[in-house]
JSON list of C-alpha atoms and ligand atoms in Angstrom, two decimals:
[
{"chain": "Q", "resi": 1, "resn": "UNK", "atom": "CA", "xyz": [61.54, 161.01, -201.02]},
{"chain": "Q", "resi": 2, "resn": "UNK", "atom": "CA", "xyz": [61.76, 157.66, -199.25]},
{"chain": "Q", "resi": 3, "resn": "UNK", "atom": "CA", "xyz": [58.77, 155.31, -199.25]},
{"chain": "Q", "resi": 4, "resn": "UNK", "atom": "CA", "xyz": [57.90, 153.37, -196.11]},
{"chain": "Q", "resi": 5, "resn": "UNK", "atom": "CA", "xyz": [54.85, 151.13, -195.92]},
{"chain": "Q", "resi": 6, "resn": "UNK", "atom": "CA", "xyz": [52.53, 151.60, -192.94]},
{"chain": "Q", "resi": 7, "resn": "UNK", "atom": "CA", "xyz": [51.58, 148.02, -192.10]},
{"chain": "Q", "resi": 8, "resn": "UNK", "atom": "CA", "xyz": [52.46, 144.98, -190.01]},
{"chain": "Q", "resi": 9, "resn": "UNK", "atom": "CA", "xyz": [51.12, 142.60, -192.66]},
{"chain": "Q", "resi": 10, "resn": "UNK", "atom": "CA", "xyz": [53.97, 140.41, -193.87]},
{"chain": "Q", "resi": 11, "resn": "UNK", "atom": "CA", "xyz": [52.28, 139.55, -197.17]},
{"chain": "Q", "resi": 12, "resn": "UNK", "atom": "CA", "xyz": [51.86, 143.25, -198.06]},
{"chain": "Q", "resi": 13, "resn": "UNK", "atom": "CA", "xyz": [55.45, 144.02, -197.09]},
{"chain": "Q", "resi": 14, "resn": "UNK", "atom": "CA", "xyz": [56.87, 141.07, -199.04]},
{"chain": "Q", "resi": 15, "resn": "UNK", "atom": "CA", "xyz": [54.92, 141.99, -202.17]},
{"chain": "Q", "resi": 16, "resn": "UNK", "atom": "CA", "xyz": [55.94, 145.66, -202.12]},
{"chain": "Q", "resi": 17, "resn": "UNK", "atom": "CA", "xyz": [59.52, 144.78, -201.25]},
{"chain": "Q", "resi": 18, "resn": "UNK", "atom": "CA", "xyz": [59.78, 142.83, -204.52]},
{"chain": "Q", "resi": 19, "resn": "UNK", "atom": "CA", "xyz": [59.45, 146.11, -206.42]},
{"chain": "Q", "resi": 20, "resn": "UNK", "atom": "CA", "xyz": [62.66, 147.39, -204.85]},
{"chain": "Q", "resi": 21, "resn": "UNK", "atom": "CA", "xyz": [60.80, 150.61, -204.05]},
{"chain": "Q", "resi": 22, "resn": "UNK", "atom": "CA", "xyz": [60.42, 150.04, -200.33]},
{"chain": "Q", "resi": 23, "resn": "UNK", "atom": "CA", "xyz": [62.78, 151.98, -198.04]},
{"chain": "Q", "resi": 24, "resn": "UNK", "atom": "CA", "xyz": [61.32, 151.00, -194.68]},
{"chain": "Q", "resi": 25, "resn": "UNK", "atom": "CA", "xyz": [58.28, 150.05, -192.62]},
{"chain": "Q", "resi": 26, "resn": "UNK", "atom": "CA", "xyz": [56.25, 151.69, -189.87]},
{"chain": "Q", "resi": 27, "resn": "UNK", "atom": "CA", "xyz": [53.92, 149.94, -187.45]},
{"chain": "Q", "resi": 28, "resn": "UNK", "atom": "CA", "xyz": [51.81, 151.07, -184.52]},
{"chain": "Q", "resi": 29, "resn": "UNK", "atom": "CA", "xyz": [49.78, 149.28, -181.83]},
{"chain": "Q", "resi": 30, "resn": "UNK", "atom": "CA", "xyz": [46.63, 149.31, -184.00]},
{"chain": "Q", "resi": 31, "resn": "UNK", "atom": "CA", "xyz": [48.50, 147.70, -186.91]},
{"chain": "Q", "resi": 32, "resn": "UNK", "atom": "CA", "xyz": [50.01, 145.08, -184.59]},
{"chain": "Q", "resi": 33, "resn": "UNK", "atom": "CA", "xyz": [46.49, 144.32, -183.32]},
{"chain": "Q", "resi": 34, "resn": "UNK", "atom": "CA", "xyz": [45.27, 143.99, -186.91]},
{"chain": "Q", "resi": 35, "resn": "UNK", "atom": "CA", "xyz": [48.12, 141.58, -187.73]},
{"chain": "Q", "resi": 36, "resn": "UNK", "atom": "CA", "xyz": [47.10, 139.28, -184.87]},
{"chain": "Q", "resi": 37, "resn": "UNK", "atom": "CA", "xyz": [50.80, 138.61, -184.23]},
{"chain": "Q", "resi": 38, "resn": "UNK", "atom": "CA", "xyz": [53.20, 139.03, -181.32]},
{"chain": "Q", "resi": 39, "resn": "UNK", "atom": "CA", "xyz": [55.01, 142.36, -181.74]},
{"chain": "Q", "resi": 40, "resn": "UNK", "atom": "CA", "xyz": [58.51, 140.96, -181.22]},
{"chain": "Q", "resi": 41, "resn": "UNK", "atom": "CA", "xyz": [57.94, 138.12, -183.67]},
{"chain": "Q", "resi": 42, "resn": "UNK", "atom": "CA", "xyz": [56.40, 140.22, -186.40]},
{"chain": "Q", "resi": 43, "resn": "UNK", "atom": "CA", "xyz": [58.98, 143.03, -186.13]},
{"chain": "Q", "resi": 44, "resn": "UNK", "atom": "CA", "xyz": [61.80, 140.44, -186.27]},
{"chain": "Q", "resi": 45, "resn": "UNK", "atom": "CA", "xyz": [60.27, 138.91, -189.40]},
{"chain": "Q", "resi": 46, "resn": "UNK", "atom": "CA", "xyz": [59.84, 142.31, -191.07]},
{"chain": "Q", "resi": 47, "resn": "UNK", "atom": "CA", "xyz": [63.52, 143.04, -190.35]},
{"chain": "Q", "resi": 48, "resn": "UNK", "atom": "CA", "xyz": [64.55, 139.90, -192.22]},
{"chain": "Q", "resi": 49, "resn": "UNK", "atom": "CA", "xyz": [62.64, 141.10, -195.29]},
{"chain": "Q", "resi": 50, "resn": "UNK", "atom": "CA", "xyz": [63.42, 144.82, -195.44]},
{"chain": "Q", "resi": 51, "resn": "UNK", "atom": "CA", "xyz": [66.78, 146.60, -195.26]},
{"chain": "Q", "resi": 52, "resn": "UNK", "atom": "CA", "xyz": [65.68, 150.05, -194.04]},
{"chain": "Q", "resi": 53, "resn": "UNK", "atom": "CA", "xyz": [64.29, 151.38, -190.76]},
{"chain": "Q", "resi": 54, "resn": "UNK", "atom": "CA", "xyz": [61.42, 149.43, -189.17]},
{"chain": "Q", "resi": 55, "resn": "UNK", "atom": "CA", "xyz": [59.45, 151.44, -186.61]},
{"chain": "Q", "resi": 56, "resn": "UNK", "atom": "CA", "xyz": [58.19, 149.52, -183.58]},
{"chain": "Q", "resi": 57, "resn": "UNK", "atom": "CA", "xyz": [56.10, 151.41, -181.04]},
{"chain": "Q", "resi": 58, "resn": "UNK", "atom": "CA", "xyz": [56.23, 151.08, -177.27]},
{"chain": "Q", "resi": 59, "resn": "UNK", "atom": "CA", "xyz": [52.95, 150.36, -175.48]},
{"chain": "Q", "resi": 60, "resn": "UNK", "atom": "CA", "xyz": [53.94, 152.05, -172.22]},
{"chain": "Q", "resi": 61, "resn": "UNK", "atom": "CA", "xyz": [53.21, 155.72, -171.60]},
{"chain": "Q", "resi": 62, "resn": "UNK", "atom": "CA", "xyz": [55.52, 156.29, -168.61]},
{"chain": "Q", "resi": 63, "resn": "UNK", "atom": "CA", "xyz": [59.25, 156.93, -168.98]},
{"chain": "Q", "resi": 64, "resn": "UNK", "atom": "CA", "xyz": [60.50, 153.82, -167.20]},
{"chain": "Q", "resi": 65, "resn": "UNK", "atom": "CA", "xyz": [58.09, 151.62, -169.15]},
{"chain": "Q", "resi": 66, "resn": "UNK", "atom": "CA", "xyz": [59.11, 153.20, -172.45]},
{"chain": "Q", "resi": 67, "resn": "UNK", "atom": "CA", "xyz": [62.80, 152.72, -171.63]},
{"chain": "Q", "resi": 68, "resn": "UNK", "atom": "CA", "xyz": [62.20, 149.07, -170.74]},
{"chain": "Q", "resi": 69, "resn": "UNK", "atom": "CA", "xyz": [60.03, 148.25, -173.75]},
{"chain": "Q", "resi": 70, "resn": "UNK", "atom": "CA", "xyz": [62.13, 150.35, -176.14]},
{"chain": "Q", "resi": 71, "resn": "UNK", "atom": "CA", "xyz": [65.27, 148.46, -175.07]},
{"chain": "Q", "resi": 72, "resn": "UNK", "atom": "CA", "xyz": [63.56, 145.14, -175.76]},
{"chain": "Q", "resi": 73, "resn": "UNK", "atom": "CA", "xyz": [62.40, 146.31, -179.20]},
{"chain": "Q", "resi": 74, "resn": "UNK", "atom": "CA", "xyz": [65.87, 147.73, -179.93]},
{"chain": "Q", "resi": 75, "resn": "UNK", "atom": "CA", "xyz": [67.43, 144.32, -179.31]},
{"chain": "Q", "resi": 76, "resn": "UNK", "atom": "CA", "xyz": [65.49, 142.80, -182.22]},
{"chain": "Q", "resi": 77, "resn": "UNK", "atom": "CA", "xyz": [67.71, 144.47, -184.84]},
{"chain": "Q", "resi": 78, "resn": "UNK", "atom": "CA", "xyz": [69.86, 147.54, -185.39]},
{"chain": "Q", "resi": 79, "resn": "UNK", "atom": "CA", "xyz": [67.40, 148.80, -188.01]},
{"chain": "Q", "resi": 80, "resn": "UNK", "atom": "CA", "xyz": [64.54, 149.05, -185.48]},
{"chain": "Q", "resi": 81, "resn": "UNK", "atom": "CA", "xyz": [63.46, 152.66, -184.93]},
{"chain": "Q", "resi": 82, "resn": "UNK", "atom": "CA", "xyz": [61.93, 152.91, -181.48]},
{"chain": "Q", "resi": 83, "resn": "UNK", "atom": "CA", "xyz": [58.61, 154.70, -181.75]},
{"chain": "Q", "resi": 84, "resn": "UNK", "atom": "CA", "xyz": [57.46, 156.83, -178.83]},
{"chain": "Q", "resi": 85, "resn": "UNK", "atom": "CA", "xyz": [54.50, 159.17, -178.42]},
{"chain": "Q", "resi": 86, "resn": "UNK", "atom": "CA", "xyz": [54.86, 162.93, -178.39]},
{"chain": "Q", "resi": 87, "resn": "UNK", "atom": "CA", "xyz": [54.55, 163.47, -174.63]},
{"chain": "Q", "resi": 88, "resn": "UNK", "atom": "CA", "xyz": [57.01, 164.75, -172.03]},
{"chain": "Q", "resi": 89, "resn": "UNK", "atom": "CA", "xyz": [57.96, 161.21, -171.10]},
{"chain": "Q", "resi": 90, "resn": "UNK", "atom": "CA", "xyz": [58.12, 160.31, -174.79]},
{"chain": "Q", "resi": 91, "resn": "UNK", "atom": "CA", "xyz": [60.58, 163.14, -175.41]},
{"chain": "Q", "resi": 92, "resn": "UNK", "atom": "CA", "xyz": [62.69, 162.05, -172.43]},
{"chain": "Q", "resi": 93, "resn": "UNK", "atom": "CA", "xyz": [62.70, 158.50, -173.78]},
{"chain": "Q", "resi": 94, "resn": "UNK", "atom": "CA", "xyz": [63.64, 159.90, -177.19]},
{"chain": "Q", "resi": 95, "resn": "UNK", "atom": "CA", "xyz": [66.65, 161.69, -175.72]},
{"chain": "Q", "resi": 96, "resn": "UNK", "atom": "CA", "xyz": [67.61, 158.54, -173.76]},
{"chain": "Q", "resi": 97, "resn": "UNK", "atom": "CA", "xyz": [67.63, 156.28, -176.83]},
{"chain": "Q", "resi": 98, "resn": "UNK", "atom": "CA", "xyz": [69.11, 158.92, -179.17]},
{"chain": "Q", "resi": 99, "resn": "UNK", "atom": "CA", "xyz": [72.07, 159.28, -176.80]},
{"chain": "Q", "resi": 100, "resn": "UNK", "atom": "CA", "xyz": [72.62, 155.55, -177.16]},
{"chain": "Q", "resi": 101, "resn": "UNK", "atom": "CA", "xyz": [72.80, 156.06, -180.92]},
{"chain": "Q", "resi": 102, "resn": "UNK", "atom": "CA", "xyz": [69.39, 154.52, -181.58]},
{"chain": "Q", "resi": 103, "resn": "UNK", "atom": "CA", "xyz": [66.91, 155.80, -184.16]},
{"chain": "Q", "resi": 104, "resn": "UNK", "atom": "CA", "xyz": [63.77, 157.17, -182.53]},
{"chain": "Q", "resi": 105, "resn": "UNK", "atom": "CA", "xyz": [60.52, 157.90, -184.34]},
{"chain": "Q", "resi": 106, "resn": "UNK", "atom": "CA", "xyz": [58.40, 160.39, -182.39]},
{"chain": "Q", "resi": 107, "resn": "UNK", "atom": "CA", "xyz": [54.79, 159.78, -183.31]},
{"chain": "Q", "resi": 108, "resn": "UNK", "atom": "CA", "xyz": [51.37, 161.41, -182.92]},
{"chain": "Q", "resi": 109, "resn": "UNK", "atom": "CA", "xyz": [52.65, 164.83, -183.98]},
{"chain": "Q", "resi": 110, "resn": "UNK", "atom": "CA", "xyz": [49.91, 167.36, -184.76]},
{"chain": "Q", "resi": 111, "resn": "UNK", "atom": "CA", "xyz": [51.67, 170.72, -184.43]},
{"chain": "Q", "resi": 112, "resn": "UNK", "atom": "CA", "xyz": [54.84, 172.53, -185.47]},
{"chain": "Q", "resi": 113, "resn": "UNK", "atom": "CA", "xyz": [55.78, 173.19, -181.85]},
{"chain": "Q", "resi": 114, "resn": "UNK", "atom": "CA", "xyz": [55.63, 169.46, -181.13]},
{"chain": "Q", "resi": 115, "resn": "UNK", "atom": "CA", "xyz": [57.87, 168.79, -184.15]},
{"chain": "Q", "resi": 116, "resn": "UNK", "atom": "CA", "xyz": [60.35, 171.38, -182.94]},
{"chain": "Q", "resi": 117, "resn": "UNK", "atom": "CA", "xyz": [60.52, 169.73, -179.51]},
{"chain": "Q", "resi": 118, "resn": "UNK", "atom": "CA", "xyz": [61.03, 166.26, -181.02]},
{"chain": "Q", "resi": 119, "resn": "UNK", "atom": "CA", "xyz": [63.92, 167.52, -183.15]},
{"chain": "Q", "resi": 120, "resn": "UNK", "atom": "CA", "xyz": [65.52, 169.11, -180.10]},
{"chain": "Q", "resi": 121, "resn": "UNK", "atom": "CA", "xyz": [65.13, 165.78, -178.27]},
{"chain": "Q", "resi": 122, "resn": "UNK", "atom": "CA", "xyz": [67.19, 164.09, -181.00]},
{"chain": "Q", "resi": 123, "resn": "UNK", "atom": "CA", "xyz": [64.48, 162.25, -182.93]},
{"chain": "Q", "resi": 124, "resn": "UNK", "atom": "CA", "xyz": [65.63, 160.54, -186.12]},
{"chain": "Q", "resi": 125, "resn": "UNK", "atom": "CA", "xyz": [62.05, 160.82, -187.44]},
{"chain": "Q", "resi": 126, "resn": "UNK", "atom": "CA", "xyz": [59.05, 163.00, -186.66]},
{"chain": "Q", "resi": 127, "resn": "UNK", "atom": "CA", "xyz": [55.67, 161.56, -187.66]},
{"chain": "Q", "resi": 128, "resn": "UNK", "atom": "CA", "xyz": [53.05, 164.26, -188.35]},
{"chain": "Q", "resi": 129, "resn": "UNK", "atom": "CA", "xyz": [49.63, 162.70, -189.04]},
{"chain": "Q", "resi": 130, "resn": "UNK", "atom": "CA", "xyz": [48.22, 164.55, -192.06]},
{"chain": "Q", "resi": 131, "resn": "UNK", "atom": "CA", "xyz": [45.07, 162.47, -192.58]},
{"chain": "Q", "resi": 132, "resn": "UNK", "atom": "CA", "xyz": [43.89, 162.78, -188.99]},
{"chain": "Q", "resi": 133, "resn": "UNK", "atom": "CA", "xyz": [44.33, 166.57, -189.16]},
{"chain": "Q", "resi": 134, "resn": "UNK", "atom": "CA", "xyz": [42.35, 166.69, -192.42]},
{"chain": "Q", "resi": 135, "resn": "UNK", "atom": "CA", "xyz": [39.69, 164.55, -190.70]},
{"chain": "Q", "resi": 136, "resn": "UNK", "atom": "CA", "xyz": [39.03, 167.32, -188.17]},
{"chain": "Q", "resi": 137, "resn": "UNK", "atom": "CA", "xyz": [38.95, 170.05, -190.81]},
{"chain": "Q", "resi": 138, "resn": "UNK", "atom": "CA", "xyz": [42.56, 171.22, -190.49]},
{"chain": "Q", "resi": 139, "resn": "UNK", "atom": "CA", "xyz": [45.18, 171.28, -193.25]},
{"chain": "Q", "resi": 140, "resn": "UNK", "atom": "CA", "xyz": [47.55, 168.38, -192.58]},
{"chain": "Q", "resi": 141, "resn": "UNK", "atom": "CA", "xyz": [49.93, 169.31, -195.37]},
{"chain": "Q", "resi": 142, "resn": "UNK", "atom": "CA", "xyz": [50.23, 172.90, -194.14]},
{"chain": "Q", "resi": 143, "resn": "UNK", "atom": "CA", "xyz": [51.80, 171.36, -191.03]},
{"chain": "Q", "resi": 144, "resn": "UNK", "atom": "CA", "xyz": [54.35, 169.52, -193.19]},
{"chain": "Q", "resi": 145, "resn": "UNK", "atom": "CA", "xyz": [55.28, 172.83, -194.84]},
{"chain": "Q", "resi": 146, "resn": "UNK", "atom": "CA", "xyz": [55.69, 174.52, -191.43]},
{"chain": "Q", "resi": 147, "resn": "UNK", "atom": "CA", "xyz": [57.92, 171.73, -190.13]},
{"chain": "Q", "resi": 148, "resn": "UNK", "atom": "CA", "xyz": [60.02, 171.78, -193.33]},
{"chain": "Q", "resi": 149, "resn": "UNK", "atom": "CA", "xyz": [60.56, 175.53, -192.92]},
{"chain": "Q", "resi": 150, "resn": "UNK", "atom": "CA", "xyz": [61.55, 175.24, -189.26]},
{"chain": "Q", "resi": 151, "resn": "UNK", "atom": "CA", "xyz": [63.87, 172.24, -189.70]},
{"chain": "Q", "resi": 152, "resn": "UNK", "atom": "CA", "xyz": [65.57, 173.92, -192.66]},
{"chain": "Q", "resi": 153, "resn": "UNK", "atom": "CA", "xyz": [66.06, 177.16, -190.75]},
{"chain": "Q", "resi": 154, "resn": "UNK", "atom": "CA", "xyz": [67.91, 175.42, -187.92]},
{"chain": "Q", "resi": 155, "resn": "UNK", "atom": "CA", "xyz": [69.55, 172.57, -189.86]},
{"chain": "Q", "resi": 156, "resn": "UNK", "atom": "CA", "xyz": [67.79, 169.87, -187.82]},
{"chain": "Q", "resi": 157, "resn": "UNK", "atom": "CA", "xyz": [68.64, 166.40, -189.12]},
{"chain": "Q", "resi": 158, "resn": "UNK", "atom": "CA", "xyz": [65.33, 164.91, -187.97]},
{"chain": "Q", "resi": 159, "resn": "UNK", "atom": "CA", "xyz": [63.55, 163.45, -190.99]},
{"chain": "Q", "resi": 160, "resn": "UNK", "atom": "CA", "xyz": [59.96, 164.44, -191.68]},
{"chain": "Q", "resi": 161, "resn": "UNK", "atom": "CA", "xyz": [58.05, 161.17, -191.96]},
{"chain": "Q", "resi": 162, "resn": "UNK", "atom": "CA", "xyz": [54.60, 162.01, -193.27]},
{"chain": "Q", "resi": 163, "resn": "UNK", "atom": "CA", "xyz": [52.08, 159.67, -191.63]},
{"chain": "Q", "resi": 164, "resn": "UNK", "atom": "CA", "xyz": [48.35, 159.01, -191.71]},
{"chain": "Q", "resi": 165, "resn": "UNK", "atom": "CA", "xyz": [48.37, 159.23, -195.49]},
{"chain": "Q", "resi": 166, "resn": "UNK", "atom": "CA", "xyz": [44.99, 158.69, -197.12]},
{"chain": "Q", "resi": 167, "resn": "UNK", "atom": "CA", "xyz": [45.57, 159.27, -200.85]},
{"chain": "Q", "resi": 168, "resn": "UNK", "atom": "CA", "xyz": [48.20, 159.60, -203.61]},
{"chain": "Q", "resi": 169, "resn": "UNK", "atom": "CA", "xyz": [47.62, 163.36, -203.46]},
{"chain": "Q", "resi": 170, "resn": "UNK", "atom": "CA", "xyz": [48.99, 163.42, -199.91]},
{"chain": "Q", "resi": 171, "resn": "UNK", "atom": "CA", "xyz": [52.15, 161.70, -201.17]},
{"chain": "Q", "resi": 172, "resn": "UNK", "atom": "CA", "xyz": [52.61, 164.03, -204.15]},
{"chain": "Q", "resi": 173, "resn": "UNK", "atom": "CA", "xyz": [52.02, 167.18, -202.11]},
{"chain": "Q", "resi": 174, "resn": "UNK", "atom": "CA", "xyz": [54.36, 165.95, -199.37]},
{"chain": "Q", "resi": 175, "resn": "UNK", "atom": "CA", "xyz": [57.02, 165.32, -202.05]},
{"chain": "Q", "resi": 176, "resn": "UNK", "atom": "CA", "xyz": [56.57, 168.85, -203.44]},
{"chain": "Q", "resi": 177, "resn": "UNK", "atom": "CA", "xyz": [57.10, 170.29, -199.97]},
{"chain": "Q", "resi": 178, "resn": "UNK", "atom": "CA", "xyz": [60.28, 168.27, -199.60]},
{"chain": "Q", "resi": 179, "resn": "UNK", "atom": "CA", "xyz": [59.25, 165.81, -196.89]},
{"chain": "Q", "resi": 180, "resn": "UNK", "atom": "CA", "xyz": [61.93, 163.16, -196.35]},
{"chain": "Q", "resi": 181, "resn": "UNK", "atom": "CA", "xyz": [59.67, 160.11, -196.06]},
{"chain": "Q", "resi": 182, "resn": "UNK", "atom": "CA", "xyz": [56.06, 159.14, -196.67]},
{"chain": "Q", "resi": 183, "resn": "UNK", "atom": "CA", "xyz": [54.73, 156.14, -194.80]},
{"chain": "Q", "resi": 184, "resn": "UNK", "atom": "CA", "xyz": [52.00, 154.84, -197.04]},
{"chain": "Q", "resi": 185, "resn": "UNK", "atom": "CA", "xyz": [49.23, 152.27, -196.48]},
{"chain": "Q", "resi": 186, "resn": "UNK", "atom": "CA", "xyz": [49.39, 149.30, -198.88]},
{"chain": "Q", "resi": 187, "resn": "UNK", "atom": "CA", "xyz": [46.19, 150.37, -200.70]},
{"chain": "Q", "resi": 188, "resn": "UNK", "atom": "CA", "xyz": [47.50, 153.88, -201.36]},
{"chain": "Q", "resi": 189, "resn": "UNK", "atom": "CA", "xyz": [50.87, 152.49, -202.47]},
{"chain": "Q", "resi": 190, "resn": "UNK", "atom": "CA", "xyz": [49.04, 150.52, -205.18]},
{"chain": "Q", "resi": 191, "resn": "UNK", "atom": "CA", "xyz": [47.01, 153.61, -206.15]},
{"chain": "Q", "resi": 192, "resn": "UNK", "atom": "CA", "xyz": [50.22, 155.57, -206.74]},
{"chain": "Q", "resi": 193, "resn": "UNK", "atom": "CA", "xyz": [50.67, 154.04, -210.17]},
{"chain": "Q", "resi": 194, "resn": "UNK", "atom": "CA", "xyz": [47.05, 153.68, -211.18]},
{"chain": "Q", "resi": 195, "resn": "UNK", "atom": "CA", "xyz": [45.62, 155.81, -214.01]},
{"chain": "Q", "resi": 196, "resn": "UNK", "atom": "CA", "xyz": [42.64, 154.99, -216.26]},
{"chain": "Q", "resi": 197, "resn": "UNK", "atom": "CA", "xyz": [44.44, 156.42, -219.32]},
{"chain": "Q", "resi": 198, "resn": "UNK", "atom": "CA", "xyz": [47.35, 154.01, -218.70]},
{"chain": "Q", "resi": 199, "resn": "UNK", "atom": "CA", "xyz": [44.90, 151.07, -218.62]},
{"chain": "Q", "resi": 200, "resn": "UNK", "atom": "CA", "xyz": [43.04, 152.27, -221.72]},
{"chain": "Q", "resi": 201, "resn": "UNK", "atom": "CA", "xyz": [46.26, 152.99, -223.62]},
{"chain": "Q", "resi": 202, "resn": "UNK", "atom": "CA", "xyz": [47.73, 149.61, -222.80]},
{"chain": "Q", "resi": 203, "resn": "UNK", "atom": "CA", "xyz": [44.57, 147.81, -223.84]},
{"chain": "Q", "resi": 204, "resn": "UNK", "atom": "CA", "xyz": [44.76, 149.53, -227.26]},
{"chain": "Q", "resi": 205, "resn": "UNK", "atom": "CA", "xyz": [48.48, 148.80, -227.67]},
{"chain": "Q", "resi": 206, "resn": "UNK", "atom": "CA", "xyz": [47.95, 145.12, -226.84]},
{"chain": "Q", "resi": 207, "resn": "UNK", "atom": "CA", "xyz": [45.14, 144.92, -229.42]},
{"chain": "Q", "resi": 208, "resn": "UNK", "atom": "CA", "xyz": [47.15, 146.71, -232.13]},
{"chain": "Q", "resi": 209, "resn": "UNK", "atom": "CA", "xyz": [50.26, 144.69, -231.43]},
{"chain": "Q", "resi": 210, "resn": "UNK", "atom": "CA", "xyz": [48.31, 141.45, -231.83]},
{"chain": "Q", "resi": 211, "resn": "UNK", "atom": "CA", "xyz": [46.93, 142.79, -235.13]},
{"chain": "Q", "resi": 212, "resn": "UNK", "atom": "CA", "xyz": [50.44, 143.32, -236.51]},
{"chain": "Q", "resi": 213, "resn": "UNK", "atom": "CA", "xyz": [51.00, 139.58, -236.22]},
{"chain": "Q", "resi": 214, "resn": "UNK", "atom": "CA", "xyz": [54.59, 140.33, -235.24]},
{"chain": "Q", "resi": 215, "resn": "UNK", "atom": "CA", "xyz": [56.75, 138.75, -232.52]},
{"chain": "Q", "resi": 216, "resn": "UNK", "atom": "CA", "xyz": [59.83, 140.21, -230.90]},
{"chain": "Y", "resi": 301, "resn": "E4P", "atom": "C1", "xyz": [52.20, 156.42, -188.41]},
{"chain": "Y", "resi": 301, "resn": "E4P", "atom": "O1", "xyz": [53.29, 156.02, -188.11]},
{"chain": "Y", "resi": 301, "resn": "E4P", "atom": "C2", "xyz": [50.96, 155.75, -188.12]},
{"chain": "Y", "resi": 301, "resn": "E4P", "atom": "O2", "xyz": [51.25, 154.37, -188.05]},
{"chain": "Y", "resi": 301, "resn": "E4P", "atom": "C3", "xyz": [49.90, 155.89, -189.18]},
{"chain": "Y", "resi": 301, "resn": "E4P", "atom": "O3", "xyz": [50.37, 156.55, -190.33]},
{"chain": "Y", "resi": 301, "resn": "E4P", "atom": "C4", "xyz": [48.58, 156.37, -188.67]},
{"chain": "Y", "resi": 301, "resn": "E4P", "atom": "O4", "xyz": [47.67, 156.40, -189.73]},
{"chain": "Y", "resi": 301, "resn": "E4P", "atom": "P1", "xyz": [46.08, 156.41, -189.53]},
{"chain": "Y", "resi": 301, "resn": "E4P", "atom": "O5", "xyz": [45.67, 157.78, -189.16]},
{"chain": "Y", "resi": 301, "resn": "E4P", "atom": "O6", "xyz": [45.55, 156.02, -190.88]},
{"chain": "Y", "resi": 301, "resn": "E4P", "atom": "O7", "xyz": [45.78, 155.40, -188.48]}
]
């Protein structure tokens, strides 16, 4: 499974990128707001740091606006995946950009039927929001399983990009289902390797090693 980070914070991206474990980045209007930066500037900077797809979302909700804004975002770099909402106009914009050979990430997906439509519109990525479904008492990961089943049945190439991740458990369960990508907040990315037994074990090893008086 590929790991994207869900942030527009350059410091977070740079730090995670150093691990060599980062396959891409996703942003959205809320994350751009949080960054306090101009979208074109920050997306361009992210593209200089990371090799993989960088999702940049249009602000417009009408087709012409999405085409105009998507074209501007697409000019930043080849690796920019144009992110559009899962609406009729969003799906038309998806088809428009996909026909030009551009990656499109269709976002705000909350149902299997929506995911099916996005795949038919030529999306490179579908972004189902698992955390927000869990928040309203539904099973976000059951949706990932449904989409996996449907895409497999019809050989859709659209990648399942699990979004709105809240915990390491979301990542592990998404991996077990066979999701293609998880886009993970910085905090959860750090939690992925945390375990109290690792900390306790290391502390003991450090102590015992010092007691041997040896050096390597
Ligand atoms: C996905 O692309 C979105 O940017 C993101 O995962 C939404 O997550 P949230 O529900 O934590 O805002």
